[in-house]
Every structure is written in structure tokens, then in C-alpha cells.
mmCIF file of C-alpha atoms in Angstrom:
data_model
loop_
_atom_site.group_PDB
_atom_site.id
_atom_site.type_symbol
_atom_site.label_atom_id
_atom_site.label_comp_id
_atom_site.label_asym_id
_atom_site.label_seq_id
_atom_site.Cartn_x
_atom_site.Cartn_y
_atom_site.Cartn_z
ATOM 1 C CA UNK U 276 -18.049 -6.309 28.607
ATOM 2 C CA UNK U 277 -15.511 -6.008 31.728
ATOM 3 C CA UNK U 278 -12.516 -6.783 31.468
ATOM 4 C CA UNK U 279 -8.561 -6.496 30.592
ATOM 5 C CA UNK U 280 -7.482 -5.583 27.453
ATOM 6 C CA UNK U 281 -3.548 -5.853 26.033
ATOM 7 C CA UNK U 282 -2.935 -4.868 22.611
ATOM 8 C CA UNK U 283 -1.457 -5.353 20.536
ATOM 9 C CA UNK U 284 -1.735 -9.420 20.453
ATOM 10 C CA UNK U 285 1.715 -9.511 18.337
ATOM 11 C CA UNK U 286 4.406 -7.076 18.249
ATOM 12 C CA UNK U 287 7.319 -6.990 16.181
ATOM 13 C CA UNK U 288 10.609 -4.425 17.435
ATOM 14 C CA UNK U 289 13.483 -4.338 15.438
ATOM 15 C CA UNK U 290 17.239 -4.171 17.670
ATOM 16 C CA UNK U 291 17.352 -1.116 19.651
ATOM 17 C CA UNK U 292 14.145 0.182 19.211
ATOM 18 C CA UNK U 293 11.494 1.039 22.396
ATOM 19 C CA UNK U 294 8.543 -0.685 22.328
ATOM 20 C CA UNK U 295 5.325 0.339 24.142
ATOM 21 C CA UNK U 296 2.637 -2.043 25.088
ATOM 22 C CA UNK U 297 -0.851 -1.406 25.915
ATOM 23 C CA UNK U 298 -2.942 -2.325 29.101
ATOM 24 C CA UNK U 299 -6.120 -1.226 29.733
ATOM 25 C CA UNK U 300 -9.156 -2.291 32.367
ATOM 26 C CA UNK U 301 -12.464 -1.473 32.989
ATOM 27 C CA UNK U 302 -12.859 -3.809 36.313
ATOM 28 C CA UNK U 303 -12.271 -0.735 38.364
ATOM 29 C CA UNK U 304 -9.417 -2.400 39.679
ATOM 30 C CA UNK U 305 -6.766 -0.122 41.743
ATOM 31 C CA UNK U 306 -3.763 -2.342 41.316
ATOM 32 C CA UNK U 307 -2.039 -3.170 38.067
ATOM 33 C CA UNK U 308 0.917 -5.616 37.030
ATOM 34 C CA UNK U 309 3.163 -6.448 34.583
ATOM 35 C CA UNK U 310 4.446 -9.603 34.208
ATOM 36 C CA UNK U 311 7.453 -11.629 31.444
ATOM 37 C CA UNK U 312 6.397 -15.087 31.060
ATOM 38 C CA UNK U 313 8.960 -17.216 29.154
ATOM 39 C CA UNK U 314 9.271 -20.867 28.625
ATOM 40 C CA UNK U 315 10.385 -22.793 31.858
ATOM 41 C CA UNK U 316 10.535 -20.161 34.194
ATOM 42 C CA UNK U 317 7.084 -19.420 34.960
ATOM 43 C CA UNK U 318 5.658 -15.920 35.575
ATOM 44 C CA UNK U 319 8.031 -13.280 36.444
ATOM 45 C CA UNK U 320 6.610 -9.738 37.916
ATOM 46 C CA UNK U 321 7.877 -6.714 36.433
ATOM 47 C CA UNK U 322 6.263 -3.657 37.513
ATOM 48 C CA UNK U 323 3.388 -2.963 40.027
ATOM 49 C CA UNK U 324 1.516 -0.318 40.872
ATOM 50 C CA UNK U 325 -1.485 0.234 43.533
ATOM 51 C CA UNK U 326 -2.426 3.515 42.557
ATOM 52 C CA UNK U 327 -2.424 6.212 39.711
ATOM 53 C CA UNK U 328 0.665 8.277 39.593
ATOM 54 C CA UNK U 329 2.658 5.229 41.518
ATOM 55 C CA UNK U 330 4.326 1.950 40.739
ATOM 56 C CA UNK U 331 7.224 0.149 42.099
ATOM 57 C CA UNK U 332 9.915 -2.598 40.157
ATOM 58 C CA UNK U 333 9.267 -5.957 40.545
ATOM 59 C CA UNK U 334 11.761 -8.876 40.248
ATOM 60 C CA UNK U 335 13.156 -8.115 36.332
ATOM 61 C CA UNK U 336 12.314 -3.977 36.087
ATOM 62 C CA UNK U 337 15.584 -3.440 34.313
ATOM 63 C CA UNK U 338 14.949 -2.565 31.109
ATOM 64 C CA UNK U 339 11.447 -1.773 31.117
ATOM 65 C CA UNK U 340 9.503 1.456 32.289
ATOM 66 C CA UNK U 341 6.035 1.812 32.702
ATOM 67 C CA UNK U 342 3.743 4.865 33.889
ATOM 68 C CA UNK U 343 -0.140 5.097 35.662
ATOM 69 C CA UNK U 344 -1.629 8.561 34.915
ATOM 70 C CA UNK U 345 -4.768 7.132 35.058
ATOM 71 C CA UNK U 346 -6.564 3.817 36.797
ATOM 72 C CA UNK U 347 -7.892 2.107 33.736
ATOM 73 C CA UNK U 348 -4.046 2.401 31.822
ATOM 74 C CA UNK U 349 -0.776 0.647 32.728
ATOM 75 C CA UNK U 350 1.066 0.570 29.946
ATOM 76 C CA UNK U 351 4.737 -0.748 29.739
ATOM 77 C CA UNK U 352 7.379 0.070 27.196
ATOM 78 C CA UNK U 353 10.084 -1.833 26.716
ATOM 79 C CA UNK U 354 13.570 -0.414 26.101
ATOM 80 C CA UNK U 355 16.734 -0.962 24.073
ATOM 81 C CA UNK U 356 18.505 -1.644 27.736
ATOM 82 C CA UNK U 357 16.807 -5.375 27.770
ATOM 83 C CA UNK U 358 18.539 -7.352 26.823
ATOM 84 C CA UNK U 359 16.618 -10.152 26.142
ATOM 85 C CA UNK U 360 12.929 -8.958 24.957
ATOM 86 C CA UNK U 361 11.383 -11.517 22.953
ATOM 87 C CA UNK U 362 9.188 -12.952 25.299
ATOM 88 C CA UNK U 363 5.293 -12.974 26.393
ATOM 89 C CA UNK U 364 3.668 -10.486 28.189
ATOM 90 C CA UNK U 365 0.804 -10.487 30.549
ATOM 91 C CA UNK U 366 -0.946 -7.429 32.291
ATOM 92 C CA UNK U 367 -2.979 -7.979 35.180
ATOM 93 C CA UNK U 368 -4.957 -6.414 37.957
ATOM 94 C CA UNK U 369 -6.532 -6.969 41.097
ATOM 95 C CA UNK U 370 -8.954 -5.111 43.501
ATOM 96 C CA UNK U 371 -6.375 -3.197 46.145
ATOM 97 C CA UNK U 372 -7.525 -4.466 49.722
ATOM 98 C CA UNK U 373 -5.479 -6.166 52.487
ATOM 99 C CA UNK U 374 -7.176 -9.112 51.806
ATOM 100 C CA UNK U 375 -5.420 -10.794 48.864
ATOM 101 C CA UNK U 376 -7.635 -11.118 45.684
ATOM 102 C CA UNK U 377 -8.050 -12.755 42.024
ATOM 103 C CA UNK U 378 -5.548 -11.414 39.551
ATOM 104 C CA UNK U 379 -7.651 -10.925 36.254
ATOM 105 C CA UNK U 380 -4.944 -11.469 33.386
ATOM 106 C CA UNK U 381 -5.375 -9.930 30.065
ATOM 107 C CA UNK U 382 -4.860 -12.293 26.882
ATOM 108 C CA UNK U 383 -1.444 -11.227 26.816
ATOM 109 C CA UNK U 384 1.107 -9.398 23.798
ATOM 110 C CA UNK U 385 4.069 -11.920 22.292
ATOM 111 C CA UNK U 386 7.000 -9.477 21.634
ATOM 112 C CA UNK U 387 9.644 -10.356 19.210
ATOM 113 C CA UNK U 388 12.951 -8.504 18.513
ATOM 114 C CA UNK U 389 13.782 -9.096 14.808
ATOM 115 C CA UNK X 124 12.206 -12.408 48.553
ATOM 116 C CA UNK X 125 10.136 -15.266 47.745
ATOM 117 C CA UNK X 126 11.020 -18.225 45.903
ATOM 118 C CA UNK X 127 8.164 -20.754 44.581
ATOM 119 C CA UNK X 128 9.290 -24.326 43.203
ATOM 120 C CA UNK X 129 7.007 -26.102 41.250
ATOM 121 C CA UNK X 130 6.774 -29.694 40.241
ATOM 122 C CA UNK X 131 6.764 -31.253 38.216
ATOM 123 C CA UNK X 132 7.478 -29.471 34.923
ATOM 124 C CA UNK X 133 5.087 -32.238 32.827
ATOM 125 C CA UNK X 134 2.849 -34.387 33.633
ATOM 126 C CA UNK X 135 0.807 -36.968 31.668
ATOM 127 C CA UNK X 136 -1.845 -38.786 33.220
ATOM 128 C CA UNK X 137 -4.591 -41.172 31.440
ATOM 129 C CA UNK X 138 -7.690 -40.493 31.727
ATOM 130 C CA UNK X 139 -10.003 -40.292 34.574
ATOM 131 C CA UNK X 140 -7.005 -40.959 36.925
ATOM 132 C CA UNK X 141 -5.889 -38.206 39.062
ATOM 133 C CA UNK X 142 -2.890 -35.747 38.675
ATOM 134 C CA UNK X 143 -0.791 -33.829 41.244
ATOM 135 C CA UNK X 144 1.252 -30.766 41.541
ATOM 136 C CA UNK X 145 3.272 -29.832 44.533
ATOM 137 C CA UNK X 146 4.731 -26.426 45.049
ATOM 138 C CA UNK X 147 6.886 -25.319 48.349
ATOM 139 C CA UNK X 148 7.957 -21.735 49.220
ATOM 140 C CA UNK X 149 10.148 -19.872 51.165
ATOM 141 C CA UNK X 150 8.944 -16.934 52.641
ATOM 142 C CA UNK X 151 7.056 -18.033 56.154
ATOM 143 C CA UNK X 152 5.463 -14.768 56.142
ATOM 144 C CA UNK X 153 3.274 -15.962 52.792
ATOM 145 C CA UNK X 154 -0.601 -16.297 53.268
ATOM 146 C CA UNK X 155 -2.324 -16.363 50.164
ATOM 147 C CA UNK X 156 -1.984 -19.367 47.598
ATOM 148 C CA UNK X 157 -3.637 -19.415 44.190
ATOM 149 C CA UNK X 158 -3.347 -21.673 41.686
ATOM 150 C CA UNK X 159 -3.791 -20.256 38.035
ATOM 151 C CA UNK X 160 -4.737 -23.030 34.728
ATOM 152 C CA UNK X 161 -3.358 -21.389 31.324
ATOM 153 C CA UNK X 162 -4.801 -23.116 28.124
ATOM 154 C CA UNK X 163 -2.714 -22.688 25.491
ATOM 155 C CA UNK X 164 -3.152 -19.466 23.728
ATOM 156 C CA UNK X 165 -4.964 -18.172 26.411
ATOM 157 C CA UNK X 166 -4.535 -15.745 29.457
ATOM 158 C CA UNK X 167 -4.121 -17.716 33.038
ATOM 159 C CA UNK X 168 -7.048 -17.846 35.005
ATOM 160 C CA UNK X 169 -7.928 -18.795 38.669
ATOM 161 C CA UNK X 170 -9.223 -22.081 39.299
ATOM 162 C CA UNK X 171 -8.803 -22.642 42.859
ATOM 163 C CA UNK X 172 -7.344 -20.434 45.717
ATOM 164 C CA UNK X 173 -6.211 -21.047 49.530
ATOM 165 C CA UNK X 174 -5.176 -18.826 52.699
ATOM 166 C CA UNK X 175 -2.732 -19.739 55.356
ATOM 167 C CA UNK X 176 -5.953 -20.083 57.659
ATOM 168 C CA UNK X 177 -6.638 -23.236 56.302
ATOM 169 C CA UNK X 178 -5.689 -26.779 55.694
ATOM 170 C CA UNK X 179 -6.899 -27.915 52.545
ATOM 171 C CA UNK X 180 -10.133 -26.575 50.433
ATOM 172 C CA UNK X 181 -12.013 -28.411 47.809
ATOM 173 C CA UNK X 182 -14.163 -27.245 44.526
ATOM 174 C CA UNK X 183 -15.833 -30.259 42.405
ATOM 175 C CA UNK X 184 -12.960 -32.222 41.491
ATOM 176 C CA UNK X 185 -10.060 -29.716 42.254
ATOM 177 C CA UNK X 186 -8.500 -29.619 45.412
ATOM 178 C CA UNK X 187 -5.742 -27.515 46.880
ATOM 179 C CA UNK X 188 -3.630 -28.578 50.350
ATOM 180 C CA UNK X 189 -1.099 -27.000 52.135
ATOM 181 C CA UNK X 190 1.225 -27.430 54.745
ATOM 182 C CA UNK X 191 2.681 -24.668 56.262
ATOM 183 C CA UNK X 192 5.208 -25.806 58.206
ATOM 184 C CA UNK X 193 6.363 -27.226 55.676
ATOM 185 C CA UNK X 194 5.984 -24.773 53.360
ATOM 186 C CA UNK X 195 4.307 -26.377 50.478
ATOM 187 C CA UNK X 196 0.676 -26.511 48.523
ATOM 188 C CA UNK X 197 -0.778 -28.905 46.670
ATOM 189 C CA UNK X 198 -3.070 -29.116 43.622
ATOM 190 C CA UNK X 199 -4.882 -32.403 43.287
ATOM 191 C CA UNK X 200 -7.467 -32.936 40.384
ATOM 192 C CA UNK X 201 -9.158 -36.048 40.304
ATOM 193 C CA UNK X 202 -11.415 -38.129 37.585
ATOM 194 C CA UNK X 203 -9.150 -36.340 34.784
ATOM 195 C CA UNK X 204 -10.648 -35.230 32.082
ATOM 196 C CA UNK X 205 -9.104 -34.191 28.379
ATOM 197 C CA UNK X 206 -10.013 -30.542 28.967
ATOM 198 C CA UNK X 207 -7.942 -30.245 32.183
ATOM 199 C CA UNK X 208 -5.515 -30.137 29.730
ATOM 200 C CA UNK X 209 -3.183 -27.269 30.444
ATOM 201 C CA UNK X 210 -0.454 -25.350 31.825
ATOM 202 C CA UNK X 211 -1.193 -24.761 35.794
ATOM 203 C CA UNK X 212 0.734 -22.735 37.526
ATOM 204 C CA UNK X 213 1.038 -22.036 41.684
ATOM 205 C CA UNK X 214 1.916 -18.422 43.001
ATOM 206 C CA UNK X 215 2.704 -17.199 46.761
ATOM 207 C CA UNK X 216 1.782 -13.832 47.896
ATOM 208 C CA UNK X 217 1.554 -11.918 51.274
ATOM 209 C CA UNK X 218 -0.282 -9.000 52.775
ATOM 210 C CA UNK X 219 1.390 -5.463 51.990
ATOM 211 C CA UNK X 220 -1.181 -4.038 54.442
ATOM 212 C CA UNK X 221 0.426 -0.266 53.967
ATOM 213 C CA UNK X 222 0.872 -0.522 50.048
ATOM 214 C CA UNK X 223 -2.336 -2.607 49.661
ATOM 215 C CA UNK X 224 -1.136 -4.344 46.269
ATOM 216 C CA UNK X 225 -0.370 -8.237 46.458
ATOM 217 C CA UNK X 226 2.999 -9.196 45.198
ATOM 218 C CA UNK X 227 2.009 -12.761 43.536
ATOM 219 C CA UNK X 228 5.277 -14.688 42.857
ATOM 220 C CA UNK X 229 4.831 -18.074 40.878
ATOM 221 C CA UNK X 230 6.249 -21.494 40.133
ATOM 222 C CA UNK X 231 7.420 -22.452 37.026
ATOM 223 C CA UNK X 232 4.497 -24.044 35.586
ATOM 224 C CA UNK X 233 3.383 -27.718 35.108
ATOM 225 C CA UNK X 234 2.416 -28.953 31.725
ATOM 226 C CA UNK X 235 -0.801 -31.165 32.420
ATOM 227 C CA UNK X 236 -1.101 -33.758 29.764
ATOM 228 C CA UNK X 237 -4.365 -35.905 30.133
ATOM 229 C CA UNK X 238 -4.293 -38.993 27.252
ATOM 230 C CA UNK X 239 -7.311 -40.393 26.411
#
């Protein structure tokens, strides 16, 4: 079954803890993303990367980190810096041509800071 | 950097009548338009996508415009139905053609209501 996987589906982090979450595809997809999606405001990109061993910050990278040491694994921890945490969290990925592409979400992790 | 507007941020519409959702943009360079439908308590999927080549482009009863000089796309779904229920969301990308990855930035979501 191909696809994108996030786990877990709920996450609980208690004040100044890190938190990693998990992101993993099987689409063969080269390019990975990260994104916050909070009530109102859409969704917000933060981290990319097009190929293993790379990534760049997207609009809201403070606070999170992320790593690609392999293509089927993005996974992005969040850190006591943010400030604001509690929020949703969708990975997605997309086939890396010039021609733009369907992202293929996964079912998304619901952090909350307790 | 891009900026995507989206409105409204609800919408109820009886139905069978039709519902639309207008985004506009910023960034001229933009050339790829997708709009994304997110049921609740599920992961957004595409339902209908557009590239700056072209005018307007139809599926069934979705349909997406856009005018680019005036920077703004259109959703337009007609003969609602209760399961078009949703959140629907617009995003603007362009090409990276070095890097290769498409930077999607989107709206901030419409909450499609359809009352039976």
C-alpha cells in the first residue's frame, strides 16, 4: 500500500521538552515537506527538502529542526525554542521535477504541549 | 515571498446550488495553482489543479479559473452536494528549476458548508 505515513496520530510534550515526529513514504518521492496548520491561518511550510542529506527553512523554521539521511524519512522534531507548539502537523511529498506536481499529504500528527 | 488570500473563510450554501472561492496572490512569477479539499479528520487532498498556461480548466462539477493579471484563481463547484462538505484550501507555487522542489504556499482555508 503506497503511501505517507506520520506517526504518531497524537502526541503529548510536556513544557520544554523536544519532540520528534515521524514521516515516512514509500511513493519514491524525492521531495519532502513539513508543514504547521493551525486554525485560521491555513497551511504554513516549515521545512523542505529535495534531496537526502539536504533541506532548507521554510516560512516558520524557528524552532523546529528536521534531518533527511535517507529518501523514504523526513522526520521533524520540535524544540523547546517554539514557542507556540500545540498545533497540527502535516508531512508531505512530491515527485522532484521542474514541472510542479501533486503534494501527497500524510494523515497528519496533533501536537499538544501540556 | 508569496502571499495567498483566500475567501471567504465560511461558506454555506443549500443544496444543489453552487459555491465559490476566490483566492489572489502576489508573486507574478507564480505558475502552478492547486486547490486541496480537507475533510475533517482527514489529510488534504488534490481535487483540481491549474498552470499559468491556461485560463480556466474543468473536472465534472469542479472548476478552477484564473486570471493572471489579476492575480487571482477561482474554485467554482456547482450542483452542491452534502459530501462537498469540507475545508478547501488554494496554494501558489513556482518553478525552482535549479532546486527542483515546489514551494506550495496556501490560503487560509474556506469552510464549505452545504445544508440540505
Amino acid at each position: 500500500d503506497g503511501g505517507i505515513t506520520q506517526s504518531p496520530k497524537y502526541l503529548f510534550r510536556k513544557e520544554g521538552q523536544n519532540v520528534t515526529l515521524s514521516c515516512e513514504q514509500n511513493l519514491n518521492h524525492d521531495a519532502m515537506y513539513w508543514y504547521r496548520q493551525d486554525p485560521g491561518q491555513g497551511l504554513r511550510l516549515i521545512y523542505y527538502s529535495q534531496i537526502v542529506n539536504d533541506f532548507q527553512k521554510g516560512d516558520i523554521a524557528e524552532g523546529y529542526s528536521v534531518s533527511r539521511e535517507k529518501k523514504e524519512s523526513f522526520p521533524l522534531t520540535v524544540t523547546s525554542a517554539q514557542k507556540n507548539p500545540t498545533a497540527f502537523y502535516l508531512c508531505a511529498s512530491s515527485i522532484m521535477v521542474t514541472v510542479e506536481t501533486e503534494a501527497f499529504f500524510g494523515q497528519g500528527t496533533r501536537l499538544t504541549v501540556v | 515571498g508569496e502571499n495567498v488570500e483566500q475567501h471567504p473563510s465560511t461558506l454555506s450554501v443549500q443544496e444543489g446550488d453552487s459555491a465559490v472561492i476566490k483566492c489572489t496572490y502576489s508573486d507574478s512569477a507564480s505558475n502552478y495553482f492547486p486547490w486541496y479539499k480537507q475533510e475533517l479528520g482527514k489529510r488534504p487532498q488534490l481535487i483540481i489543479d491549474i498552470r499559468s498556461n491556461v485560463g480556466e480548466k474543468k473536472d465534472q462539477r469542479i472548476a478552477v479559473t484564473l486570471n493572471k493579471t489579476a492575480k487571482h484563481f477561482s474554485l467554482h463547484i456547482t450542483e452542491t452536494q452534502p459530501e462537498d462538505s469540507a475545508v478547501y484550501f488554494c496554494a501558489a507555487s513556482k518553478s525552482f528549476i535549479i532546486q527542483g522542489a515546489q514551494k506550495l504556499v496556501f490560503g487560509q482555508g474556506t469552510r464549505l458548508t452545504i445544508n440540505p
